[in-house]
Short mmCIF file of N, CA and C in Angstrom, two decimals:
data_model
loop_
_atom_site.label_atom_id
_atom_site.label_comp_id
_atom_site.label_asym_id
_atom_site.label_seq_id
_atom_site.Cartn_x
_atom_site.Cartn_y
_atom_site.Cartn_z
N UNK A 1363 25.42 18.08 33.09
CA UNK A 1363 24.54 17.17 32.39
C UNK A 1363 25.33 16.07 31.69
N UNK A 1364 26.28 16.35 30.88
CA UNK A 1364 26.84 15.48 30.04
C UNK A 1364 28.08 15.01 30.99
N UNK A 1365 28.16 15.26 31.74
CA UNK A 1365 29.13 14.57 33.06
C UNK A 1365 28.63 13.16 33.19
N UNK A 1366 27.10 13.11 33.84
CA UNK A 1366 26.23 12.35 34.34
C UNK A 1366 26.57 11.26 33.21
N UNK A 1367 25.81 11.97 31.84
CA UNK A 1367 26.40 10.55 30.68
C UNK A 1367 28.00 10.09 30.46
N UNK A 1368 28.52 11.01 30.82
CA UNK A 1368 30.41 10.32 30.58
C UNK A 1368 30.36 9.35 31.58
N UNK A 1369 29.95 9.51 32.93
CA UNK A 1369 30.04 8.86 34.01
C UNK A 1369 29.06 7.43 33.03
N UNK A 1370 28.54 7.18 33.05
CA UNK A 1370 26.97 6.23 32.41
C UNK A 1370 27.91 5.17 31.51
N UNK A 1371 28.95 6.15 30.80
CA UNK A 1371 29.70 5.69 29.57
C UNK A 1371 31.01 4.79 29.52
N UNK A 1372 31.49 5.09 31.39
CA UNK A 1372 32.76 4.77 31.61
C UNK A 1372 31.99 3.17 32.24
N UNK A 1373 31.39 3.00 32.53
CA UNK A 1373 30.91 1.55 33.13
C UNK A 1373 30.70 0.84 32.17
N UNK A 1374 30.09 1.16 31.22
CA UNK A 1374 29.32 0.56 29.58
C UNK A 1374 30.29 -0.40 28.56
N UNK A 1375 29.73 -0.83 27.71
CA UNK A 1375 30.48 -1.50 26.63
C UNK A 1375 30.54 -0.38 25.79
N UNK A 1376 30.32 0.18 25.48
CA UNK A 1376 30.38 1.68 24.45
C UNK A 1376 31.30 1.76 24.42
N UNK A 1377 32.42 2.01 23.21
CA UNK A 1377 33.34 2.68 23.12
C UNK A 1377 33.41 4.30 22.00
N UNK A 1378 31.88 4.34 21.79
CA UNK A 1378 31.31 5.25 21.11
C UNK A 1378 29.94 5.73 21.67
N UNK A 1379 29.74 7.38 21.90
CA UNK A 1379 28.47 7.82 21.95
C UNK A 1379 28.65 8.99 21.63
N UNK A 1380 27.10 9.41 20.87
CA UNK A 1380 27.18 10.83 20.22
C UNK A 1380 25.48 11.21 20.32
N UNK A 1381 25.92 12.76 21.54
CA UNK A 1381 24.58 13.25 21.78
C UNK A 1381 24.30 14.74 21.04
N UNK A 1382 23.03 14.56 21.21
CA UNK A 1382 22.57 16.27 20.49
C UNK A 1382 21.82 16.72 22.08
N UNK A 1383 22.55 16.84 22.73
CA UNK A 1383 21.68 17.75 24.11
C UNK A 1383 21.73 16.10 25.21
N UNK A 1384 20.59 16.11 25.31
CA UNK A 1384 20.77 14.70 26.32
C UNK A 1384 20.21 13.28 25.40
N UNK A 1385 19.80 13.53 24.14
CA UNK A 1385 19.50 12.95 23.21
C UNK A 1385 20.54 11.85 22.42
N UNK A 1386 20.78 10.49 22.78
CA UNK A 1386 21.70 9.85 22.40
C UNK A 1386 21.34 9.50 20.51
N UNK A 1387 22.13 10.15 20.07
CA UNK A 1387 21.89 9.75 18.66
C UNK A 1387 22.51 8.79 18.04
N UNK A 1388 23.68 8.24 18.26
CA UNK A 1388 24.40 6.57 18.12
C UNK A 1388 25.17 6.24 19.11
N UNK A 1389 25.33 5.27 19.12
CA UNK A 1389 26.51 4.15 19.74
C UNK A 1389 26.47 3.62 19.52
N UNK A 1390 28.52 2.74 20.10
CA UNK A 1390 28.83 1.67 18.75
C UNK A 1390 29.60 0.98 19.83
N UNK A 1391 30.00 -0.70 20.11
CA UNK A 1391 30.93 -1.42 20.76
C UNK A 1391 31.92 -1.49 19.55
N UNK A 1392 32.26 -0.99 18.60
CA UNK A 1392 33.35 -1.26 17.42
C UNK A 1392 34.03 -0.47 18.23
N UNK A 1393 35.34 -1.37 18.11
CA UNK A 1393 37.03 -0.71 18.14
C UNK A 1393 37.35 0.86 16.98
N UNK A 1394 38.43 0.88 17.62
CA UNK A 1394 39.68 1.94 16.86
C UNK A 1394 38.67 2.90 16.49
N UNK A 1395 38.69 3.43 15.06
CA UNK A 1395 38.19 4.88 14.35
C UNK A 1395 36.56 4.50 13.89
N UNK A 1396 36.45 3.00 13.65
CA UNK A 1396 35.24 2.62 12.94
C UNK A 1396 33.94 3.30 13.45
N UNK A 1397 33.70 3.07 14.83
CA UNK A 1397 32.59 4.05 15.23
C UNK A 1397 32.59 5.35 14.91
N UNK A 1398 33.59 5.85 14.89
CA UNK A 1398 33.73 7.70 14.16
C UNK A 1398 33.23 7.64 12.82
N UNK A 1399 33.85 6.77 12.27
CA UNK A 1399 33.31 6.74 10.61
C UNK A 1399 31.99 6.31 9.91
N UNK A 1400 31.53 5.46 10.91
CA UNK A 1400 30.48 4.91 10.60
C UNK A 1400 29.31 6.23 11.34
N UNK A 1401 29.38 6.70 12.31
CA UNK A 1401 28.33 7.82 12.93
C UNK A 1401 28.59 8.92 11.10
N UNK A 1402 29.76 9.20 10.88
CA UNK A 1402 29.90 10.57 9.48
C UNK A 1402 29.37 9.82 8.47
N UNK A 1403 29.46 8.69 8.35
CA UNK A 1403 28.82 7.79 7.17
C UNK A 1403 27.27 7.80 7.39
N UNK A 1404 26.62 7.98 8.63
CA UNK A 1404 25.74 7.67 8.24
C UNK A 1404 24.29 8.95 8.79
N UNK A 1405 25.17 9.66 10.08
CA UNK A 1405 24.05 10.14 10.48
C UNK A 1405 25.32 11.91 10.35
N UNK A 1406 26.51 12.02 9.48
CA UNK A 1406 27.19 13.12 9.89
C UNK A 1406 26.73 14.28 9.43
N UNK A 1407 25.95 14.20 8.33
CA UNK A 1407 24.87 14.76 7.98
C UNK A 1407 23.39 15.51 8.31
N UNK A 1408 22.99 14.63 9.13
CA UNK A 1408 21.18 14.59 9.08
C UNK A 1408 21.36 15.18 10.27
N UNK A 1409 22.30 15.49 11.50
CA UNK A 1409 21.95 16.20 12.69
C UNK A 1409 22.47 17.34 12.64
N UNK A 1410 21.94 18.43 13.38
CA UNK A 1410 22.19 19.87 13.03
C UNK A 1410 23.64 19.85 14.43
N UNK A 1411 24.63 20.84 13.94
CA UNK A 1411 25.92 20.34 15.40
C UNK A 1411 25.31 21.43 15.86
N UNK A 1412 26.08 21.55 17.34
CA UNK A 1412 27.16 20.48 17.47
C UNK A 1412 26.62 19.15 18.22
N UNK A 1413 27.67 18.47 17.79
CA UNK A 1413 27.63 16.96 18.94
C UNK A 1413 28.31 16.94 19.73
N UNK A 1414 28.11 16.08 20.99
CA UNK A 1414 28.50 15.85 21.76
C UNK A 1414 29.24 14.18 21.59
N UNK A 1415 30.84 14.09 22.04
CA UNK A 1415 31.28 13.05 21.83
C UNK A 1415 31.58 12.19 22.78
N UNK A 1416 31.67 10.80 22.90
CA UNK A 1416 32.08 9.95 24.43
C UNK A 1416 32.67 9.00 23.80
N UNK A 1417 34.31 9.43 23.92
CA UNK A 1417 34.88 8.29 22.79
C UNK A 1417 35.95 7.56 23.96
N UNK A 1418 36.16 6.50 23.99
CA UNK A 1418 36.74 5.75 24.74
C UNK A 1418 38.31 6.22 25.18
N UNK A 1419 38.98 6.75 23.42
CA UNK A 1419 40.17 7.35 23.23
C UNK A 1419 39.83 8.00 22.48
N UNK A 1420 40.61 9.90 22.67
CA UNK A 1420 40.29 10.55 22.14
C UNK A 1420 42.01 11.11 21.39
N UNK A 1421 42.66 10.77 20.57
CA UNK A 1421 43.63 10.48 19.76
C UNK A 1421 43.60 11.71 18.78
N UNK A 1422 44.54 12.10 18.11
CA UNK A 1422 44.43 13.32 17.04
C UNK A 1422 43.46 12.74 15.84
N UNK A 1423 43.63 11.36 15.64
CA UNK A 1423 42.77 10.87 14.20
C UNK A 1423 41.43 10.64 15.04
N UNK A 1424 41.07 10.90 16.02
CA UNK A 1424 39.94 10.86 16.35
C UNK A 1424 39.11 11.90 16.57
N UNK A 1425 40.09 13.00 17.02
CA UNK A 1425 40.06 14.89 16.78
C UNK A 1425 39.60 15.47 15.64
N UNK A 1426 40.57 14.92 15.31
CA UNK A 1426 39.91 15.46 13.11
C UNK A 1426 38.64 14.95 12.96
N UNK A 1427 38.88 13.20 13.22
CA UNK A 1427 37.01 13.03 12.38
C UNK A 1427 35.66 13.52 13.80
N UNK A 1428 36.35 13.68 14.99
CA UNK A 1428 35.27 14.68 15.64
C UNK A 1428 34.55 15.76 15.33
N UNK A 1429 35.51 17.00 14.56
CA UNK A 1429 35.58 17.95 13.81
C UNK A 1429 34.50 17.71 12.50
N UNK A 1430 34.82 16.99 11.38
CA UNK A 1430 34.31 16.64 10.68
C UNK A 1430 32.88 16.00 11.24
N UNK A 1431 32.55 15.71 12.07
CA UNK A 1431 30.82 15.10 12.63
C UNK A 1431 30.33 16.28 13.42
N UNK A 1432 30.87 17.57 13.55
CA UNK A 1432 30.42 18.50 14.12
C UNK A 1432 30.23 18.39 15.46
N UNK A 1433 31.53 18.40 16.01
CA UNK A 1433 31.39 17.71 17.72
C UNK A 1433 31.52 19.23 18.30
N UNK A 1434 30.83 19.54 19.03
CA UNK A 1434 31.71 21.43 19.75
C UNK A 1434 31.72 20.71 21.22
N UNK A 1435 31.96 19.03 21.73
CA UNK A 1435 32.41 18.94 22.94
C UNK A 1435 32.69 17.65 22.59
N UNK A 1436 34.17 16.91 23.36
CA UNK A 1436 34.30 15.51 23.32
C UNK A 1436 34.26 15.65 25.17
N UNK A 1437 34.29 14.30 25.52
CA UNK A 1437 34.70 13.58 26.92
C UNK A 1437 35.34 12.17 26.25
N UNK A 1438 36.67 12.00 27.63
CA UNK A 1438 37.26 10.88 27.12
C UNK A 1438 37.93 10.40 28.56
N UNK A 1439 38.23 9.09 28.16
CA UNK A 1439 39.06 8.97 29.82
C UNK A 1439 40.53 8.96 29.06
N UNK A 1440 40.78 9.03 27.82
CA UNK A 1440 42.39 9.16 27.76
C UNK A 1440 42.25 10.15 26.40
N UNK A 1441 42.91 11.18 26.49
CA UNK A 1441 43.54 11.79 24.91
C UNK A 1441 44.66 12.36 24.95
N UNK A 1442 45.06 12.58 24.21
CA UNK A 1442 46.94 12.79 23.49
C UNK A 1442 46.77 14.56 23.54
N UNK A 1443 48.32 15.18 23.57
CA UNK A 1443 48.47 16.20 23.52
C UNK A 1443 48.10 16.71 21.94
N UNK A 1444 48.42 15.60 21.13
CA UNK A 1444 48.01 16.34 19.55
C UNK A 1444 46.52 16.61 19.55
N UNK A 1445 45.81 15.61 19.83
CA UNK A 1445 44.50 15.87 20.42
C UNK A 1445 43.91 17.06 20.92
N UNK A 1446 44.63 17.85 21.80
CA UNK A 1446 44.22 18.76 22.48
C UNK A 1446 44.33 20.04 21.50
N UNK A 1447 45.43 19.69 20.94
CA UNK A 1447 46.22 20.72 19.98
C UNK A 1447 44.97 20.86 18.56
N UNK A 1448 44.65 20.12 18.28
CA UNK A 1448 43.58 19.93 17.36
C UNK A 1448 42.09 20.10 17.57
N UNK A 1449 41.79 20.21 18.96
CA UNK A 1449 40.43 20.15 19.47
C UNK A 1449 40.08 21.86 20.00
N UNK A 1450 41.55 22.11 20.57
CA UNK A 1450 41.97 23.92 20.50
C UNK A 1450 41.77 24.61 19.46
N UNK A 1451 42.11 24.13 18.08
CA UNK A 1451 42.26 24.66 17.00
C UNK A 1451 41.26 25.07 16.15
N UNK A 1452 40.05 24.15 16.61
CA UNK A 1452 38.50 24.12 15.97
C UNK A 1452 37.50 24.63 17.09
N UNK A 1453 38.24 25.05 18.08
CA UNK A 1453 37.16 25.30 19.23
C UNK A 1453 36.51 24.36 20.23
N UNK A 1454 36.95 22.76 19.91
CA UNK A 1454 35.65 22.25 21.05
C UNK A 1454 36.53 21.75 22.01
N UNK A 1455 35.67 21.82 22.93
CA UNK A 1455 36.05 21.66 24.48
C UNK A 1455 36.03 20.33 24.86
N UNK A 1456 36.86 19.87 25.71
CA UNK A 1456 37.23 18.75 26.03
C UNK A 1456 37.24 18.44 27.48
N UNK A 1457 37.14 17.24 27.20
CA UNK A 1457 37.33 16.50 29.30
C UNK A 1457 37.85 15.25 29.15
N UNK A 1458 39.25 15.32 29.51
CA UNK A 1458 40.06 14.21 29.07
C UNK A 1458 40.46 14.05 30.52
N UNK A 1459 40.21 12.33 30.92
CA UNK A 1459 40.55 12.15 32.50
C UNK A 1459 42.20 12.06 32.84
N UNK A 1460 42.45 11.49 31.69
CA UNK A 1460 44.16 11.19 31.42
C UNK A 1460 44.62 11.80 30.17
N UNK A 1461 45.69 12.56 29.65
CA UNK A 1461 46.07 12.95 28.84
C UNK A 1461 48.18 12.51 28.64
N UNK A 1462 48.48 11.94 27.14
CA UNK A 1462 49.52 11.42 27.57
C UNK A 1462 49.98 12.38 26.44
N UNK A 1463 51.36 11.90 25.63
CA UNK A 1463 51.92 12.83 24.43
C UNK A 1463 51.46 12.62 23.32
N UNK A 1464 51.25 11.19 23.09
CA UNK A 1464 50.34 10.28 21.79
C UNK A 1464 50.01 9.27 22.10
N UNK A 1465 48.54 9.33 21.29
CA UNK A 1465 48.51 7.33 21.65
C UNK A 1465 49.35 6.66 20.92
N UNK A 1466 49.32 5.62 22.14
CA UNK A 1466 50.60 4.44 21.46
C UNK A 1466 49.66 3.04 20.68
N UNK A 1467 50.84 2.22 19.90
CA UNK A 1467 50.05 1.29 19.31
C UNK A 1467 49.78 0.02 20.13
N UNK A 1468 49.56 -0.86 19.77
CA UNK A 1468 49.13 -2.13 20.87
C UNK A 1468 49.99 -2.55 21.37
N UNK A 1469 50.91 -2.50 21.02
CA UNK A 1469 52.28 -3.33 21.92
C UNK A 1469 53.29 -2.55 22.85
N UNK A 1470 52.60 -1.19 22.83
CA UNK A 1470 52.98 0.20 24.05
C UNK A 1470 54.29 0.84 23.14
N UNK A 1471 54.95 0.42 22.41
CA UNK A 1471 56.22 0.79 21.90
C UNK A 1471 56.65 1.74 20.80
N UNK A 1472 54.95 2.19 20.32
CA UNK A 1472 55.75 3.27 19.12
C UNK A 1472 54.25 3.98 19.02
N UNK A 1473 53.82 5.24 18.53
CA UNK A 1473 52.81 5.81 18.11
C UNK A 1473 51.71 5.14 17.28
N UNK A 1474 50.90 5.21 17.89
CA UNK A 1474 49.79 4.17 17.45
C UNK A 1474 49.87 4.94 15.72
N UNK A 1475 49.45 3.94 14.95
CA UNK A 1475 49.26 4.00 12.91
C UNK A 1475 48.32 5.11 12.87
N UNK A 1476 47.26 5.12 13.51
CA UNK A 1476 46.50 6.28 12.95
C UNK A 1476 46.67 7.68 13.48
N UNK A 1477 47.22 7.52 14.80
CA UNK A 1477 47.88 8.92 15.15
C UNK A 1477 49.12 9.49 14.38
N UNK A 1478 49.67 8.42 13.86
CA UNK A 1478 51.32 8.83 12.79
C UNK A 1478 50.00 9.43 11.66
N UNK A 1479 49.69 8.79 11.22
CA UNK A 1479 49.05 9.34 9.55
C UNK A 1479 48.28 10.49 9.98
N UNK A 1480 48.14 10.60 10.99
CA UNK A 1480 46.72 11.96 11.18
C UNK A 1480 47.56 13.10 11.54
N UNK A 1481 49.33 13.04 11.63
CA UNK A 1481 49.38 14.40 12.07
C UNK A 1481 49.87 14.92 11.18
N UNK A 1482 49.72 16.48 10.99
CA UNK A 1482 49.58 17.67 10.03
C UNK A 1482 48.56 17.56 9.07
N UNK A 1483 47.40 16.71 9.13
CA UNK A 1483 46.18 16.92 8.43
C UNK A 1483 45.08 17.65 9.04
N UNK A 1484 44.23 17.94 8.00
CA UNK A 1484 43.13 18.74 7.92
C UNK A 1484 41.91 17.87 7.96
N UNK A 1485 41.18 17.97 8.82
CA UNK A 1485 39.80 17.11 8.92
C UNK A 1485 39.21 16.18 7.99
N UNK A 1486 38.93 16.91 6.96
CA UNK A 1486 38.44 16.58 5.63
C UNK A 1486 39.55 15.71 5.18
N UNK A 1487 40.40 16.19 4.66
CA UNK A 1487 41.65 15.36 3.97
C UNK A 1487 42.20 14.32 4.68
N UNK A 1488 41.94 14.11 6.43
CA UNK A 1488 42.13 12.80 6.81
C UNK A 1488 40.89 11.62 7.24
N UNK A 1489 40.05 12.57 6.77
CA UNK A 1489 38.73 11.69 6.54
C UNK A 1489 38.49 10.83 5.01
N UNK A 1490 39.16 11.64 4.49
CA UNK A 1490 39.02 10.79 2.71
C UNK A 1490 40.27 9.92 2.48
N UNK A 1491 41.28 10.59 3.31
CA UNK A 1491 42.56 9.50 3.16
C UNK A 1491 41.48 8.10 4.01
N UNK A 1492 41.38 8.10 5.27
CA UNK A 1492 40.67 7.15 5.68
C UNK A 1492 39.85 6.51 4.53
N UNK A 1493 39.28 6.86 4.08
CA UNK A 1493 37.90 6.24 3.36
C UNK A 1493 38.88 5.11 2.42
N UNK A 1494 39.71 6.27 2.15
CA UNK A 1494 40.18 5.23 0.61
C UNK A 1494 41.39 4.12 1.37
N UNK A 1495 42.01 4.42 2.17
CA UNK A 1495 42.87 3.56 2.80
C UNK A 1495 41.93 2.21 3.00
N UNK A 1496 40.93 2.38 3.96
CA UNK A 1496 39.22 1.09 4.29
C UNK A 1496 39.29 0.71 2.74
N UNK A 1497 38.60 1.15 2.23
CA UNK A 1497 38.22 1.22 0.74
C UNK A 1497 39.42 -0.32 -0.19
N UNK A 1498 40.44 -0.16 0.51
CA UNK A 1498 41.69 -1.08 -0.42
C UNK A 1498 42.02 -2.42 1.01
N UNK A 1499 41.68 -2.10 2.09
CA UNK A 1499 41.61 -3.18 3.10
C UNK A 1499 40.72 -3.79 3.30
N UNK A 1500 40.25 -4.65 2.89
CA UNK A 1500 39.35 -5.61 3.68
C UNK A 1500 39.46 -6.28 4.76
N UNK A 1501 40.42 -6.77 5.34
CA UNK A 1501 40.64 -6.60 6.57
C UNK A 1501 40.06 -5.91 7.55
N UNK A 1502 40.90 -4.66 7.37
CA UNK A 1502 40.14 -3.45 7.91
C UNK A 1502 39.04 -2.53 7.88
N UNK A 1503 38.33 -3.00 7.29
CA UNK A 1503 37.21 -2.73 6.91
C UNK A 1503 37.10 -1.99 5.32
N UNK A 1504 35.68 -1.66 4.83
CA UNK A 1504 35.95 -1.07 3.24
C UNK A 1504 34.34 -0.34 3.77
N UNK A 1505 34.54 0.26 2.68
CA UNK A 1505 33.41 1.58 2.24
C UNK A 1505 32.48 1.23 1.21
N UNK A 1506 31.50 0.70 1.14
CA UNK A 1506 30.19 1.08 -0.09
C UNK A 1506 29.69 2.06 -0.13
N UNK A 1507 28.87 2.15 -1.21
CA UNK A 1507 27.88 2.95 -1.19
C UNK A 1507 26.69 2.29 -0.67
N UNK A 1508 26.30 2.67 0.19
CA UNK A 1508 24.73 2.41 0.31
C UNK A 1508 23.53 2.28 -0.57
N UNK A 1509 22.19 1.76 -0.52
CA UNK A 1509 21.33 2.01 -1.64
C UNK A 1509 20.50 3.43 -0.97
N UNK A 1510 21.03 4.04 0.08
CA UNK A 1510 19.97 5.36 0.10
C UNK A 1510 21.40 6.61 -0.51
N UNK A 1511 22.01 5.85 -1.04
CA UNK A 1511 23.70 7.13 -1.71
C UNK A 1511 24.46 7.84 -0.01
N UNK A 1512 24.12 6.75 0.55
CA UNK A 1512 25.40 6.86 2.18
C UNK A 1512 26.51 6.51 2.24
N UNK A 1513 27.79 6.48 1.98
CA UNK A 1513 28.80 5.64 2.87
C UNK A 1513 29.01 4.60 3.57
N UNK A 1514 28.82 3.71 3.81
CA UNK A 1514 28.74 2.87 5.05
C UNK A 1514 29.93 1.65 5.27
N UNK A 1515 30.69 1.63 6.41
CA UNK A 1515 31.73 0.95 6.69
C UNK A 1515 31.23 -0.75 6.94
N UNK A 1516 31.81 -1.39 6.24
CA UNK A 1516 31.51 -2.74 5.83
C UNK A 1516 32.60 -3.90 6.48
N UNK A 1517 32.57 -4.51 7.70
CA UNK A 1517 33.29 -5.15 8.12
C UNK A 1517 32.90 -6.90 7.60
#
């Protein structure tokens, strides 16, 4: 079943989707982690898990905040061995088309920034480092509060 949508996902502009059964509950064309954060910001809550994940790259800092949104399955066409190591560790099952040692950063030459900061953390604790890291970048996006008391990533 969820083959059919990975397949659906790899043609798409999506670089984010998150199902409850065959039920698409978000997607996002935002880059890097933002779609992860913004689905826990807003809906990580209100759906009963697990979810189902379709993340473009599936990276260790993308592992953790999977974890944290209650994913018990990702699909990806690329994820990292820390990735696997982390997705083993919590139980959910994976379908990674390519798997390398880490993701790298944009210029191919060193471990991509959020895979360095995400390894030896704990879900939670690299979900709040995130928040507050956004939180002091504007650039990179920042964190409000919402007026319903949500989270929400503010580009």
């Amino acid at each position: 079943m969820h083959m059919r949508l990975f397949n659906e996902f790899l043609t798409g502009s999506d670089t984010l989707r998150v199902y409850q059964g065959e039920n698409l509950l978000f997607s996002s064309t935002k880059d890097r982690l933002i779609p992860l954060l913004d689905y826990i910001a807003r809906f990580g809550h209100t759906y009963q898990p697990p979810v189902v994940i379709l993340d473009k790259v599936m990276g260790n800092a993308a592992a953790l905040l999977s974890v944290k949104a209650g994913c018990g399955e990702v699909y990806s066409p690329l994820g990292s061995q820390l990735a696997i190591k982390t997705l083993d560790r919590y139980g959910i099952k994976y379908h990674l088309t390519e798997i390398v040692a880490f993701i790298q950063n944009s210029s191919g030459k060193d471990m991509c920034p959020m895979e360095k900061l995400s390894v030896d953390k704990e879900p939670e604790e690299f979900y709040e480092l995130l928040i507050k890291l956004s939180a002091g970048h504007e650039a990179d996006g920042k964190v409000k509060d919402s007026q319903a008391g949500k989270r929400e990533i503010v580009l």
